[in-house]
Amino acid sequence: MRMLSTLLIAIALFASAIMPAGAVTTSDYSEQVAYTDASHAKITFVSLVSSTYVYVHYKVNNGQDLNYLMGQSGNTWTYDVGGLSAGDVITYWYTYQKGTTQYDTPQWGYSYTHTAQTGTVATPTFSPAGGTYSAAQTVTIASATSGATIYYTTNGATPTTSSSVYSGPITVSASLTLKAMAVKSGLTNSAVATAAYTIGTPSTGLAKFEPADGKTIIAIGQDKNEMDAYQALTDIPDQAGYMIYTSTMDAGGMTGPVDKGAGINDFAYWAANKTNSVAQLGIDMVDYDGNPVGQQEVDKVASGQRDTNLITIATAVKNAGKPVFVRIGYEADSPWNKYEAASYIKAFKHVHDIFRQQGVGNAAFVWSLVGYGNAGGPAPYYSPVPIESWYPGDDYVDWVSISWFGWQTSADETTAAQSRQDAVSFAANHHKPLMIAEATPRTYNNMLLTNSSTWNNYFQKIFDFIAANNVKMFCYINQNWGVQPIFSDPMWGDSRIQQSGAGYIYDKWKTEVTKSRYLNSSSGLYAAIGFNPTAPAAPVVTRPTYSLPGRVQAEQWSDAKSVYNTPLPGTGNNMALCWLSSNSTMSYKTNVTAAGSYRFKLRIANGSGTSTTATVKVDGTTVATISIPTTADWDTYADAVSAAVNLTSGAHTITFQPGGTFNFDWFEVNP
């Protein structure tokens, strides 16, 4: 056993006794060597412990010792040995990383022949292994037999070749049993592997203003007059929540009524007149004045240029003295907002800090997703990036929310359904309650003619989703969109349940929201959500400082620009920064424990085919330029190391400025 910092790529001697060849499986890995063709064999190592590197060491017929970093695809690592003849013997072993320690495997011998592979396919393995977990798990399945197809089931049934084909990680968000079988032409099918997963509720307590399991707050939006009209309905309970909107650009609607073409917003009216209720406040961070959408405004928020407006918003919330759910920069991942991820996170944190600095104790902070796909990253991909890219962190978020509209095509509806499940898994993994923050039956706009269809295809699906996923707050926009100038698109229609002729929808809605699950306005509402009007504001979150020498994960930046977080293939929740370019920066607050000469090591992947550089700055001064090599693809990582740099002891801000595009996993600073 050796520490990572002592890794030597060149291993001098094979020392221990050689074990017989064969597909070997341990709790950390499975491995094998298999015939490929008339002169090649493939060495395969499947990591079950999320290794960030695996080296293979081998020699043929007791010849020269050879040592190579294996190619990675997910948690499977491979290396092809060529130039083989019948009867050649490959002696081999591996070095792999587990946590912060590296391990060496035993040695094995493999006798190569010119005949095709025969025998039985290696039994599939699961990572993580079956067991009891407090949150949803992302499970990968692998077989050490190269080229094998894996079939699996999630209901405990024995898999066959008619079962689902494994093509990527499976999200296990509820207790179930996975079974898998591997198949390859010319070989006997593998044994069936079984892994039982129990997903329990962590004992972390309730989030701020979170009702008990099985309870859901009902809120109505979004125009003052329409919310009053809903409250006036005599046979439906008054809503518990009121939806209100404002903007970082002007704090409109916080101290008096404002109408920007979407109806009247008046936070002060709610605060003064709506007893036994909560507010759901959406803070807009998109500049629609003809300037670049989204990005310009979040930069202004993050840099403090909107602090006067933010203090106005925070003060109004504090003075209300009632529970307020604050959605900062709502629908963060939507393609139409065009938020750059790192800047959005900085802006969210800054708004959050302003509220806490102003002593606001009656606000719960909501991270808002669009619930329909998400925005694409910049060149070279332009493809959707994971929702994690916009996440400010558990210390800044109390709730996770999605929006739920009607979409025009079945393909759009399928995309939206998957996005909602992604949000469910994310909220569960981070122990956050889930809210439907905006809902309206867009495209189902004529409830007069399609009452039963609209109910079955929109409303019933929402209520079923609430029950199945323990959604804790449901905010419905009960609005005649057609009379609002900025919503002239006829697909928005009229979503008011009380509109003339929509009796079917009205009766169904009344039956649903009067069930014991739903929290409407009542004298017991605040007790049901644990609201304490005298609770002080939590302190401002302390930004971490990282001790050096040591390793810092790329996503742990204290300041950044033009970067996206994305999961690393086959490594669970580990993240990397991706789509870096010459416009990107990443800064880290650090403390160097002892002055000395150090080298910067970056773990990178560069599938562009073009090498580039990364500039290293310490407290704003350039101290090194690191050459960034090309790698096999965007998921194959390698090390890039700087020349020696002298660092003084104490606090330093370390900044990386990429010269071009590459993916960035972590950096180390070591002597």
XYZ file of C-alpha atoms in Angstrom:
671
model
C 0.000 0.000 0.000
C 1.412 3.412 -0.984
C 0.081 6.969 -0.945
C -0.871 8.585 -4.272
C 1.977 11.076 -4.173
C 4.522 8.226 -4.380
C 3.146 6.666 -7.572
C 5.898 5.619 -9.981
C 4.763 4.886 -13.508
C 7.796 2.746 -14.217
C 7.758 -0.385 -12.014
C 11.110 -2.137 -11.987
C 10.559 -5.778 -11.091
C 7.857 -8.430 -10.826
C 8.307 -9.792 -7.345
C 5.695 -12.212 -6.075
C 4.611 -15.630 -7.218
C 2.443 -15.768 -10.332
C -1.142 -16.953 -9.877
C -3.099 -18.871 -12.543
C -4.912 -16.758 -15.143
C -8.660 -16.372 -15.114
C -11.479 -13.902 -14.593
C -10.903 -12.766 -11.011
C -13.443 -10.771 -8.970
C -12.841 -9.104 -5.577
C -14.710 -6.448 -3.626
C -12.556 -3.803 -5.367
C -12.404 -5.030 -8.957
C -12.859 -7.752 -11.538
C -10.260 -8.499 -14.211
C -9.375 -10.809 -17.067
C -7.333 -11.214 -20.252
C -9.186 -12.329 -23.375
C -8.289 -13.338 -26.941
C -9.036 -10.539 -29.445
C -7.658 -11.721 -32.801
C -4.720 -13.555 -34.392
C -2.126 -11.315 -32.736
C -3.915 -9.392 -29.979
C -5.336 -9.913 -26.481
C -7.251 -7.422 -24.348
C -6.538 -6.848 -20.656
C -9.675 -5.652 -18.847
C -9.959 -4.232 -15.319
C -13.394 -3.226 -13.974
C -13.088 -0.936 -10.927
C -15.785 -1.312 -8.289
C -14.366 1.512 -6.132
C -14.450 4.503 -8.543
C -10.722 4.584 -9.301
C -9.387 7.682 -11.029
C -6.545 5.712 -12.633
C -5.469 2.110 -13.284
C -2.015 1.065 -14.528
C -1.245 -2.335 -16.015
C 2.263 -3.811 -15.675
C 3.142 -6.775 -17.892
C 5.820 -8.636 -19.790
C 5.596 -11.212 -22.553
C 7.652 -14.412 -22.198
C 9.684 -12.876 -19.332
C 10.798 -10.056 -21.587
C 10.908 -6.313 -20.916
C 8.762 -4.897 -18.094
C 6.060 -2.642 -19.598
C 3.853 -0.200 -17.662
C 0.858 1.666 -19.115
C -2.056 3.826 -17.974
C -5.097 1.858 -19.130
C -7.814 3.421 -21.301
C -11.005 4.262 -19.458
C -14.680 3.923 -20.387
C -16.823 4.495 -17.312
C -15.492 2.179 -14.616
C -13.961 -0.225 -17.173
C -10.246 0.080 -17.986
C -8.662 -1.749 -20.935
C -5.311 -2.209 -22.650
C -4.607 -4.092 -25.915
C -1.466 -6.197 -26.172
C -0.334 -6.732 -29.776
C 2.309 -8.705 -31.651
C 1.430 -11.983 -29.959
C 2.109 -15.486 -31.238
C 0.577 -18.787 -30.180
C 2.054 -19.982 -26.903
C 3.153 -16.531 -25.675
C 2.708 -16.055 -21.935
C 1.684 -12.661 -20.567
C 2.625 -12.051 -16.935
C 0.673 -9.082 -15.579
C -0.675 -7.160 -12.573
C -2.313 -3.806 -11.834
C -1.931 -0.650 -9.752
C -5.222 1.067 -8.958
C -6.436 3.952 -6.804
C -9.020 3.672 -4.039
C -9.806 6.815 -2.072
C -6.463 8.512 -1.382
C -4.469 5.267 -1.447
C -3.163 3.106 -4.265
C -3.004 -0.676 -4.252
C -1.169 -3.378 -6.195
C -2.955 -6.577 -7.231
C -1.458 -10.071 -7.269
C 0.255 -11.215 -10.480
C -1.296 -13.577 -12.987
C -0.159 -15.467 -16.053
C -2.128 -15.762 -19.314
C -1.230 -18.170 -22.122
C -2.184 -16.803 -25.520
C -3.466 -19.090 -28.287
C -4.725 -18.495 -31.824
C -8.131 -19.912 -31.054
C -11.136 -17.774 -30.352
C -12.182 -17.255 -26.777
C -14.218 -20.082 -25.283
C -15.832 -20.642 -21.952
C -18.327 -18.676 -19.881
C -18.963 -14.952 -19.878
C -17.841 -13.220 -16.661
C -20.671 -12.683 -14.191
C -21.783 -9.021 -14.065
C -20.841 -6.843 -11.105
C -22.690 -3.873 -9.614
C -21.215 -0.592 -8.389
C -22.097 0.412 -5.753
C -22.914 -3.029 -4.410
C -26.383 -3.839 -3.158
C -27.176 -2.645 0.347
C -29.040 -0.036 2.372
C -28.578 3.601 1.368
C -30.071 6.831 2.672
C -30.520 8.352 -0.809
C -30.929 7.354 -4.451
C -27.929 5.584 -6.012
C -26.469 5.635 -9.519
C -25.634 2.005 -10.274
C -23.293 0.798 -13.006
C -23.197 -2.800 -14.233
C -20.129 -4.339 -15.861
C -18.773 -7.670 -17.072
C -15.048 -8.388 -17.325
C -15.706 -10.143 -20.647
C -14.917 -7.620 -23.357
C -17.767 -7.044 -25.794
C -20.395 -8.797 -23.685
C -23.995 -7.529 -23.757
C -25.645 -7.166 -20.360
C -29.366 -7.786 -19.871
C -31.020 -6.729 -16.628
C -34.300 -6.504 -14.719
C -35.423 -4.230 -11.872
C -38.329 -6.274 -10.542
C -36.436 -9.291 -9.245
C -37.238 -11.428 -12.309
C -34.526 -13.559 -13.884
C -33.150 -11.710 -16.940
C -33.241 -13.179 -20.430
C -32.134 -11.882 -23.821
C -35.575 -10.258 -24.060
C -34.908 -8.130 -20.967
C -33.656 -4.547 -20.992
C -30.176 -4.058 -22.473
C -27.799 -2.193 -20.164
C -26.515 0.958 -21.877
C -25.572 3.259 -19.009
C -25.894 3.959 -15.277
C -29.253 3.210 -13.646
C -30.781 5.557 -11.052
C -32.158 3.553 -8.123
C -34.371 5.987 -6.203
C -36.591 3.400 -4.473
C -35.968 -0.017 -2.947
C -35.660 -2.735 -5.605
C -33.702 -5.792 -6.705
C -31.445 -5.647 -9.768
C -30.549 -8.833 -11.637
C -28.149 -8.996 -14.574
C -26.793 -11.544 -17.040
C -23.972 -11.088 -19.579
C -24.034 -12.648 -23.047
C -21.450 -12.942 -25.825
C -21.602 -14.922 -29.056
C -19.596 -18.141 -28.881
C -19.553 -18.224 -25.079
C -21.823 -19.626 -22.428
C -24.072 -16.996 -20.848
C -22.878 -15.758 -17.475
C -24.439 -16.643 -14.177
C -27.157 -14.263 -13.024
C -25.905 -11.597 -10.612
C -28.264 -10.125 -8.008
C -28.070 -6.917 -5.986
C -30.820 -5.768 -3.621
C -30.995 -2.050 -2.821
C -32.882 -0.576 0.111
C -33.360 3.183 -0.175
C -34.296 4.671 3.199
C -35.194 8.161 4.365
C -32.202 9.776 6.097
C -32.724 11.000 9.633
C -31.745 14.551 8.737
C -34.889 16.249 9.990
C -37.130 18.530 7.970
C -35.914 21.436 5.873
C -37.015 24.989 6.542
C -40.821 25.318 6.268
C -41.086 21.676 5.149
C -44.317 19.927 6.170
C -44.370 16.308 7.270
C -44.221 13.496 4.727
C -47.552 13.057 2.982
C -48.438 16.748 3.258
C -48.413 19.291 0.414
C -48.843 23.080 0.590
C -51.251 24.509 -2.012
C -50.249 27.875 -3.517
C -51.981 29.913 -6.231
C -50.564 32.533 -8.637
C -49.766 34.813 -10.107
C -51.745 38.060 -10.594
C -53.059 39.826 -7.440
C -56.625 40.052 -8.722
C -56.739 36.428 -9.898
C -55.371 35.209 -6.564
C -58.075 37.169 -4.794
C -60.677 35.663 -7.140
C -59.544 32.135 -6.222
C -59.658 32.999 -2.521
C -63.245 34.237 -2.993
C -64.466 30.808 -4.167
C -66.908 29.738 -1.469
C -66.651 25.947 -1.665
C -62.869 25.606 -2.092
C -60.506 26.320 0.838
C -58.435 29.502 0.703
C -54.984 28.793 -0.635
C -52.059 28.524 1.775
C -49.634 30.208 -0.606
C -49.519 33.243 -2.901
C -47.126 33.530 -5.840
C -45.390 36.896 -6.295
C -42.606 38.037 -8.623
C -39.926 40.710 -8.454
C -36.647 41.534 -10.193
C -33.060 42.212 -9.198
C -33.140 45.101 -11.679
C -35.722 47.186 -9.801
C -37.191 45.267 -6.813
C -40.556 45.944 -8.469
C -43.693 44.983 -6.555
C -41.994 44.699 -3.160
C -43.136 47.985 -1.630
C -46.179 48.695 -3.810
C -48.126 47.354 -6.808
C -46.493 47.002 -10.225
C -47.783 45.599 -13.524
C -45.216 44.822 -16.223
C -47.692 43.197 -18.559
C -48.261 40.012 -16.564
C -50.749 41.259 -14.008
C -50.336 43.036 -10.674
C -47.557 41.991 -8.306
C -47.871 43.452 -4.809
C -45.855 41.824 -2.033
C -46.856 44.459 0.513
C -50.559 43.719 -0.153
C -50.003 40.028 0.628
C -48.008 40.840 3.761
C -50.696 43.159 5.106
C -53.851 41.254 4.138
C -53.331 37.498 3.834
C -53.307 35.870 7.247
C -52.395 32.205 7.780
C -50.530 32.065 4.487
C -47.075 31.889 2.925
C -45.577 33.573 -0.139
C -43.577 32.019 -2.931
C -41.375 34.845 -4.244
C -39.696 34.495 -7.641
C -36.684 36.805 -8.074
C -36.023 37.390 -11.762
C -32.377 37.732 -12.843
C -32.945 38.054 -16.594
C -32.473 41.370 -18.395
C -35.131 41.659 -21.115
C -34.235 45.254 -22.025
C -32.462 44.356 -25.266
C -29.141 43.460 -23.654
C -27.792 39.899 -23.687
C -30.365 37.773 -21.897
C -29.464 36.392 -18.497
C -25.706 36.591 -18.391
C -25.305 40.338 -18.084
C -27.751 40.567 -15.194
C -26.317 37.705 -13.122
C -22.864 39.260 -13.492
C -24.246 42.538 -12.121
C -25.908 40.720 -9.228
C -22.777 38.718 -8.395
C -20.550 41.803 -8.465
C -22.747 43.788 -6.071
C -24.211 46.240 -8.580
C -27.784 45.290 -7.565
C -27.250 45.334 -3.794
C -29.574 48.321 -3.219
C -32.442 46.422 -4.866
C -31.541 43.197 -3.078
C -31.612 44.958 0.285
C -35.052 46.365 -0.593
C -36.308 42.843 -1.387
C -34.732 41.299 1.715
C -36.066 44.045 3.990
C -39.625 43.647 2.645
C -39.465 39.900 3.267
C -38.129 40.407 6.790
C -40.775 42.992 7.632
C -43.576 40.705 6.403
C -42.875 38.455 9.379
C -44.434 35.461 7.591
C -42.892 32.473 5.772
C -41.520 33.267 2.320
C -40.114 30.720 -0.136
C -37.513 32.643 -2.165
C -36.751 31.346 -5.684
C -33.503 33.046 -6.694
C -33.077 33.306 -10.471
C -35.904 30.895 -11.129
C -35.627 28.188 -13.831
C -31.845 28.346 -13.649
C -31.222 25.707 -16.325
C -33.767 26.903 -18.882
C -32.498 27.452 -22.439
C -34.326 30.784 -22.665
C -32.654 32.355 -19.601
C -29.164 31.585 -20.945
C -27.473 31.739 -17.557
C -23.780 30.882 -17.618
C -23.527 28.317 -14.841
C -20.624 29.604 -12.744
C -21.925 33.180 -12.832
C -25.429 32.039 -11.898
C -24.053 30.202 -8.862
C -22.122 33.302 -7.764
C -25.260 35.434 -8.143
C -27.430 32.952 -6.205
C -24.913 32.865 -3.353
C -24.700 36.643 -3.303
C -28.475 37.088 -3.024
C -28.533 34.446 -0.298
C -25.773 36.284 1.593
C -27.593 39.628 1.350
C -30.698 38.097 2.956
C -28.624 36.686 5.803
C -26.653 39.885 6.274
C -29.990 41.709 6.635
C -31.073 39.289 9.354
C -33.910 37.670 7.405
C -35.004 34.632 9.382
C -38.358 33.988 7.698
C -37.053 32.962 4.247
C -36.439 29.486 2.809
C -34.223 29.461 -0.285
C -35.410 27.529 -3.334
C -33.216 26.313 -6.212
C -35.492 26.365 -9.252
C -35.228 24.079 -12.298
C -37.279 24.399 -15.458
C -38.386 20.748 -15.496
C -37.835 20.461 -19.238
C -34.388 19.508 -20.528
C -31.796 22.145 -19.786
C -29.485 24.610 -21.426
C -26.545 23.492 -23.550
C -22.929 24.143 -22.800
C -20.731 26.276 -25.037
C -18.451 24.982 -27.809
C -17.403 22.350 -28.646
C -20.505 20.486 -27.432
C -23.603 22.715 -27.327
C -25.421 19.732 -25.848
C -27.440 19.773 -22.611
C -25.329 19.662 -19.481
C -26.292 18.134 -16.127
C -28.517 20.103 -13.767
C -25.703 19.940 -11.192
C -23.945 22.617 -13.236
C -26.226 25.283 -11.756
C -26.357 23.992 -8.175
C -25.147 26.518 -5.561
C -24.550 23.840 -2.911
C -26.363 22.313 0.038
C -25.441 25.180 2.379
C -27.339 27.654 0.175
C -30.417 25.652 -0.791
C -33.383 24.616 1.393
C -35.743 23.329 -1.345
C -35.517 22.112 -4.952
C -38.283 23.077 -7.374
C -39.418 22.335 -10.919
C -41.920 23.908 -13.294
C -44.611 21.846 -15.031
C -46.271 23.120 -18.199
C -48.008 21.375 -21.068
C -45.850 20.738 -24.132
C -46.747 20.545 -27.792
C -45.433 17.111 -28.780
C -45.175 13.683 -27.209
C -41.389 13.901 -27.560
C -41.406 17.132 -25.547
C -43.575 15.508 -22.899
C -41.151 12.561 -22.697
C -38.216 14.930 -22.254
C -40.084 16.813 -19.532
C -41.021 13.593 -17.724
C -37.368 12.515 -17.627
C -36.306 15.955 -16.408
C -38.792 15.754 -13.567
C -37.432 12.378 -12.501
C -33.895 13.767 -12.648
C -35.020 16.480 -10.234
C -36.626 13.888 -7.954
C -33.352 11.949 -7.795
C -31.299 15.096 -7.266
C -33.517 16.326 -4.422
C -33.402 12.903 -2.761
C -29.617 12.692 -3.057
C -29.254 16.107 -1.428
C -31.993 15.565 1.193
C -34.054 18.514 -0.036
C -37.876 18.677 -0.245
C -39.347 19.034 -3.736
C -41.701 21.791 -4.902
C -43.665 22.249 -8.121
C -43.072 25.996 -8.250
C -44.974 26.848 -11.447
C -47.701 24.800 -13.088
C -50.221 25.700 -15.771
C -51.768 23.605 -18.582
C -50.113 25.384 -21.485
C -51.290 23.823 -24.782
C -54.315 22.366 -22.918
C -55.763 25.846 -23.128
C -59.406 25.174 -23.924
C -60.762 23.481 -20.820
C -64.315 24.195 -21.984
C -64.054 21.681 -24.818
C -61.556 19.167 -23.470
C -62.449 18.926 -19.808
C -61.837 15.221 -19.223
C -58.851 15.125 -21.575
C -57.219 18.115 -19.896
C -57.783 16.643 -16.464
C -56.494 13.177 -17.355
C -53.485 14.330 -19.375
C -52.369 17.231 -17.208
C -53.929 17.655 -13.762
C -54.226 13.991 -12.827
C -50.611 13.366 -13.823
C -49.488 16.166 -11.518
C -51.475 14.920 -8.544
C -50.222 11.365 -9.143
C -46.650 12.704 -9.308
C -47.139 14.598 -6.040
C -48.271 11.445 -4.265
C -45.607 9.187 -5.803
C -42.698 11.529 -5.092
C -43.747 13.155 -1.802
C -43.894 16.648 -3.325
C -44.232 19.119 -0.431
C -45.567 22.230 -2.232
C -47.694 22.687 -5.355
C -48.000 26.148 -6.930
C -50.677 26.434 -9.615
C -51.010 29.485 -11.871
C -54.775 30.029 -12.009
C -54.702 32.704 -14.693
C -56.365 34.034 -17.806
C -53.099 34.387 -19.707
C -54.764 35.808 -22.779
C -55.480 39.185 -21.157
C -51.819 39.726 -20.239
C -49.820 41.500 -22.965
C -46.566 39.545 -22.563
C -48.384 36.206 -22.837
C -50.168 36.779 -26.138
C -49.221 33.316 -27.421
C -52.628 31.550 -27.579
C -51.115 28.297 -26.283
C -51.135 29.790 -22.756
C -54.909 30.165 -22.886
C -57.090 30.424 -19.792
C -56.065 28.167 -16.918
C -58.631 29.352 -14.345
C -60.433 26.408 -12.817
C -63.457 28.648 -12.066
C -63.913 29.921 -15.634
C -67.425 29.603 -17.027
C -68.143 26.186 -18.499
C -65.203 24.355 -16.859
C -67.330 22.634 -14.255
C -65.715 19.241 -14.792
C -62.255 20.612 -14.004
C -63.617 22.629 -11.070
C -65.292 19.652 -9.403
C -62.224 17.434 -9.870
C -59.948 20.146 -8.465
C -62.212 20.686 -5.455
C -62.252 16.981 -4.673
C -58.452 16.820 -4.839
C -57.398 19.906 -2.859
C -59.820 19.178 -0.014
C -58.122 15.839 0.682
C -56.265 15.565 3.974
C -52.914 15.586 2.168
C -53.181 19.225 1.141
C -52.402 22.193 3.364
C -54.610 25.202 2.665
C -54.953 28.370 4.734
C -55.737 27.588 8.363
C -54.795 28.593 11.887
C -52.651 25.464 12.070
C -50.648 26.137 8.891
C -47.585 27.657 10.540
C -47.334 24.861 13.082
C -47.586 22.326 10.249
C -44.510 23.808 8.549
C -42.540 24.540 11.729
C -42.545 28.321 11.306
C -41.110 30.235 14.248
C -41.626 33.999 13.755
C -38.834 34.847 16.216
C -36.200 32.538 14.686
C -33.021 34.503 13.884
C -31.401 34.410 10.471
C -28.676 31.852 9.995
C -25.165 33.304 9.624
C -23.637 33.910 6.218
C -22.114 30.708 4.846
C -18.339 30.615 5.365
C -16.488 30.022 2.109
C -13.948 27.186 2.500
C -10.181 27.588 2.324
C -8.174 24.552 1.192
C -4.937 23.491 2.809
C -1.853 22.983 0.628
C 0.124 20.887 -0.141
C -2.701 18.580 -1.145
C -5.486 18.048 -3.677
C -8.463 20.291 -4.468
C -11.379 19.136 -6.624
C -11.997 21.363 -9.640
C -15.641 22.015 -8.760
C -14.663 23.421 -5.334
C -13.823 26.836 -6.794
C -14.493 29.979 -4.787
C -14.854 32.028 -7.972
C -15.184 30.983 -11.615
C -16.296 32.094 -15.054
C -17.501 30.119 -18.094
C -17.367 26.622 -16.617
C -19.896 23.837 -16.131
C -19.857 20.993 -13.636
C -20.495 17.557 -15.049
C -20.360 14.024 -13.568
C -17.313 11.943 -14.371
C -18.279 8.709 -16.152
C -18.424 5.739 -13.815
C -17.448 7.716 -10.712
C -20.741 8.296 -8.945
C -21.161 11.861 -7.775
C -17.627 13.044 -8.542
C -17.587 16.101 -10.763
C -15.310 17.866 -13.210
C -15.278 21.300 -14.768
C -15.929 21.102 -18.477
C -16.092 23.275 -21.573
C -13.165 25.373 -20.426
C -11.775 27.906 -22.874
C -9.570 30.967 -22.991
C -12.546 32.875 -21.526
C -12.643 30.643 -18.424
C -11.139 31.200 -15.002
C -11.250 29.169 -11.783
C -9.991 30.590 -8.486
C -9.436 28.787 -5.180
C -8.840 30.175 -1.686
C -5.961 28.236 -0.166
C -3.574 28.193 2.776
C 0.002 27.010 2.210
C 1.199 25.418 5.438
C 4.939 25.783 4.772
C 7.001 27.867 2.364
C 8.838 25.889 -0.259
C 9.201 24.771 -3.849
C 6.057 23.136 -5.262
C 4.677 21.760 -8.513
C 1.109 22.117 -9.756
C -0.439 18.944 -11.152
C -3.735 19.086 -13.096
C -5.850 16.035 -13.891
C -7.263 16.748 -17.362
C -8.905 15.214 -20.433
C -8.463 16.763 -23.863
C -10.213 15.037 -26.740
C -9.941 18.003 -29.096
C -6.871 16.658 -30.888
C -5.033 19.920 -30.163
C -2.723 20.496 -27.211
C -3.108 23.719 -25.234
C -1.954 25.377 -22.008
C -3.139 26.499 -18.596
C -1.735 29.577 -16.872
C -1.330 29.446 -13.087
C -1.647 32.664 -11.086
C -0.973 33.130 -7.386
C -2.613 36.251 -5.955
C -2.987 37.600 -9.490
C 0.656 37.054 -10.549
C 1.465 34.465 -13.215
C 3.835 31.856 -11.792
C 3.670 28.983 -14.295
C 2.321 27.808 -17.635
C 1.334 24.132 -17.844
C 1.298 22.236 -21.135
C -2.043 20.427 -21.588
C -1.578 17.370 -23.831
C -4.220 15.680 -25.934
C -5.753 12.480 -24.593
C -7.620 9.678 -26.334
C -11.018 11.309 -25.823
C -12.959 13.637 -23.505
C -13.354 10.922 -20.869
C -9.725 9.749 -20.786
C -7.814 11.641 -18.100
C -4.080 12.257 -17.724
C -1.784 14.398 -15.577
C -0.260 17.729 -16.589
C 2.519 19.051 -14.322
C 4.134 22.485 -14.004
C 7.726 23.434 -13.359
C 8.712 24.132 -9.760
C 7.135 27.229 -8.187
C 8.179 28.921 -4.951
C 5.257 29.571 -2.589
C 5.313 31.469 0.693
C 3.328 30.187 3.643
C -0.102 31.609 4.412
C -3.255 32.544 2.500
C -3.157 32.625 -1.314
C -5.719 32.777 -4.107
C -4.752 30.352 -6.864
C -6.262 30.959 -10.296
C -6.153 28.813 -13.439
C -6.638 30.419 -16.867
C -7.059 27.790 -19.637
C -5.579 28.616 -23.001
C -8.070 26.368 -24.783
C -10.634 23.620 -24.280
C -10.134 20.696 -21.907
C -11.919 18.952 -19.035
C -10.541 19.530 -15.532
C -10.974 17.032 -12.662
C -8.650 18.231 -9.850
C -5.358 19.910 -9.085
C -2.619 19.050 -6.632
C 0.142 21.164 -5.142
C 3.024 19.061 -3.825
C 6.783 19.430 -3.297
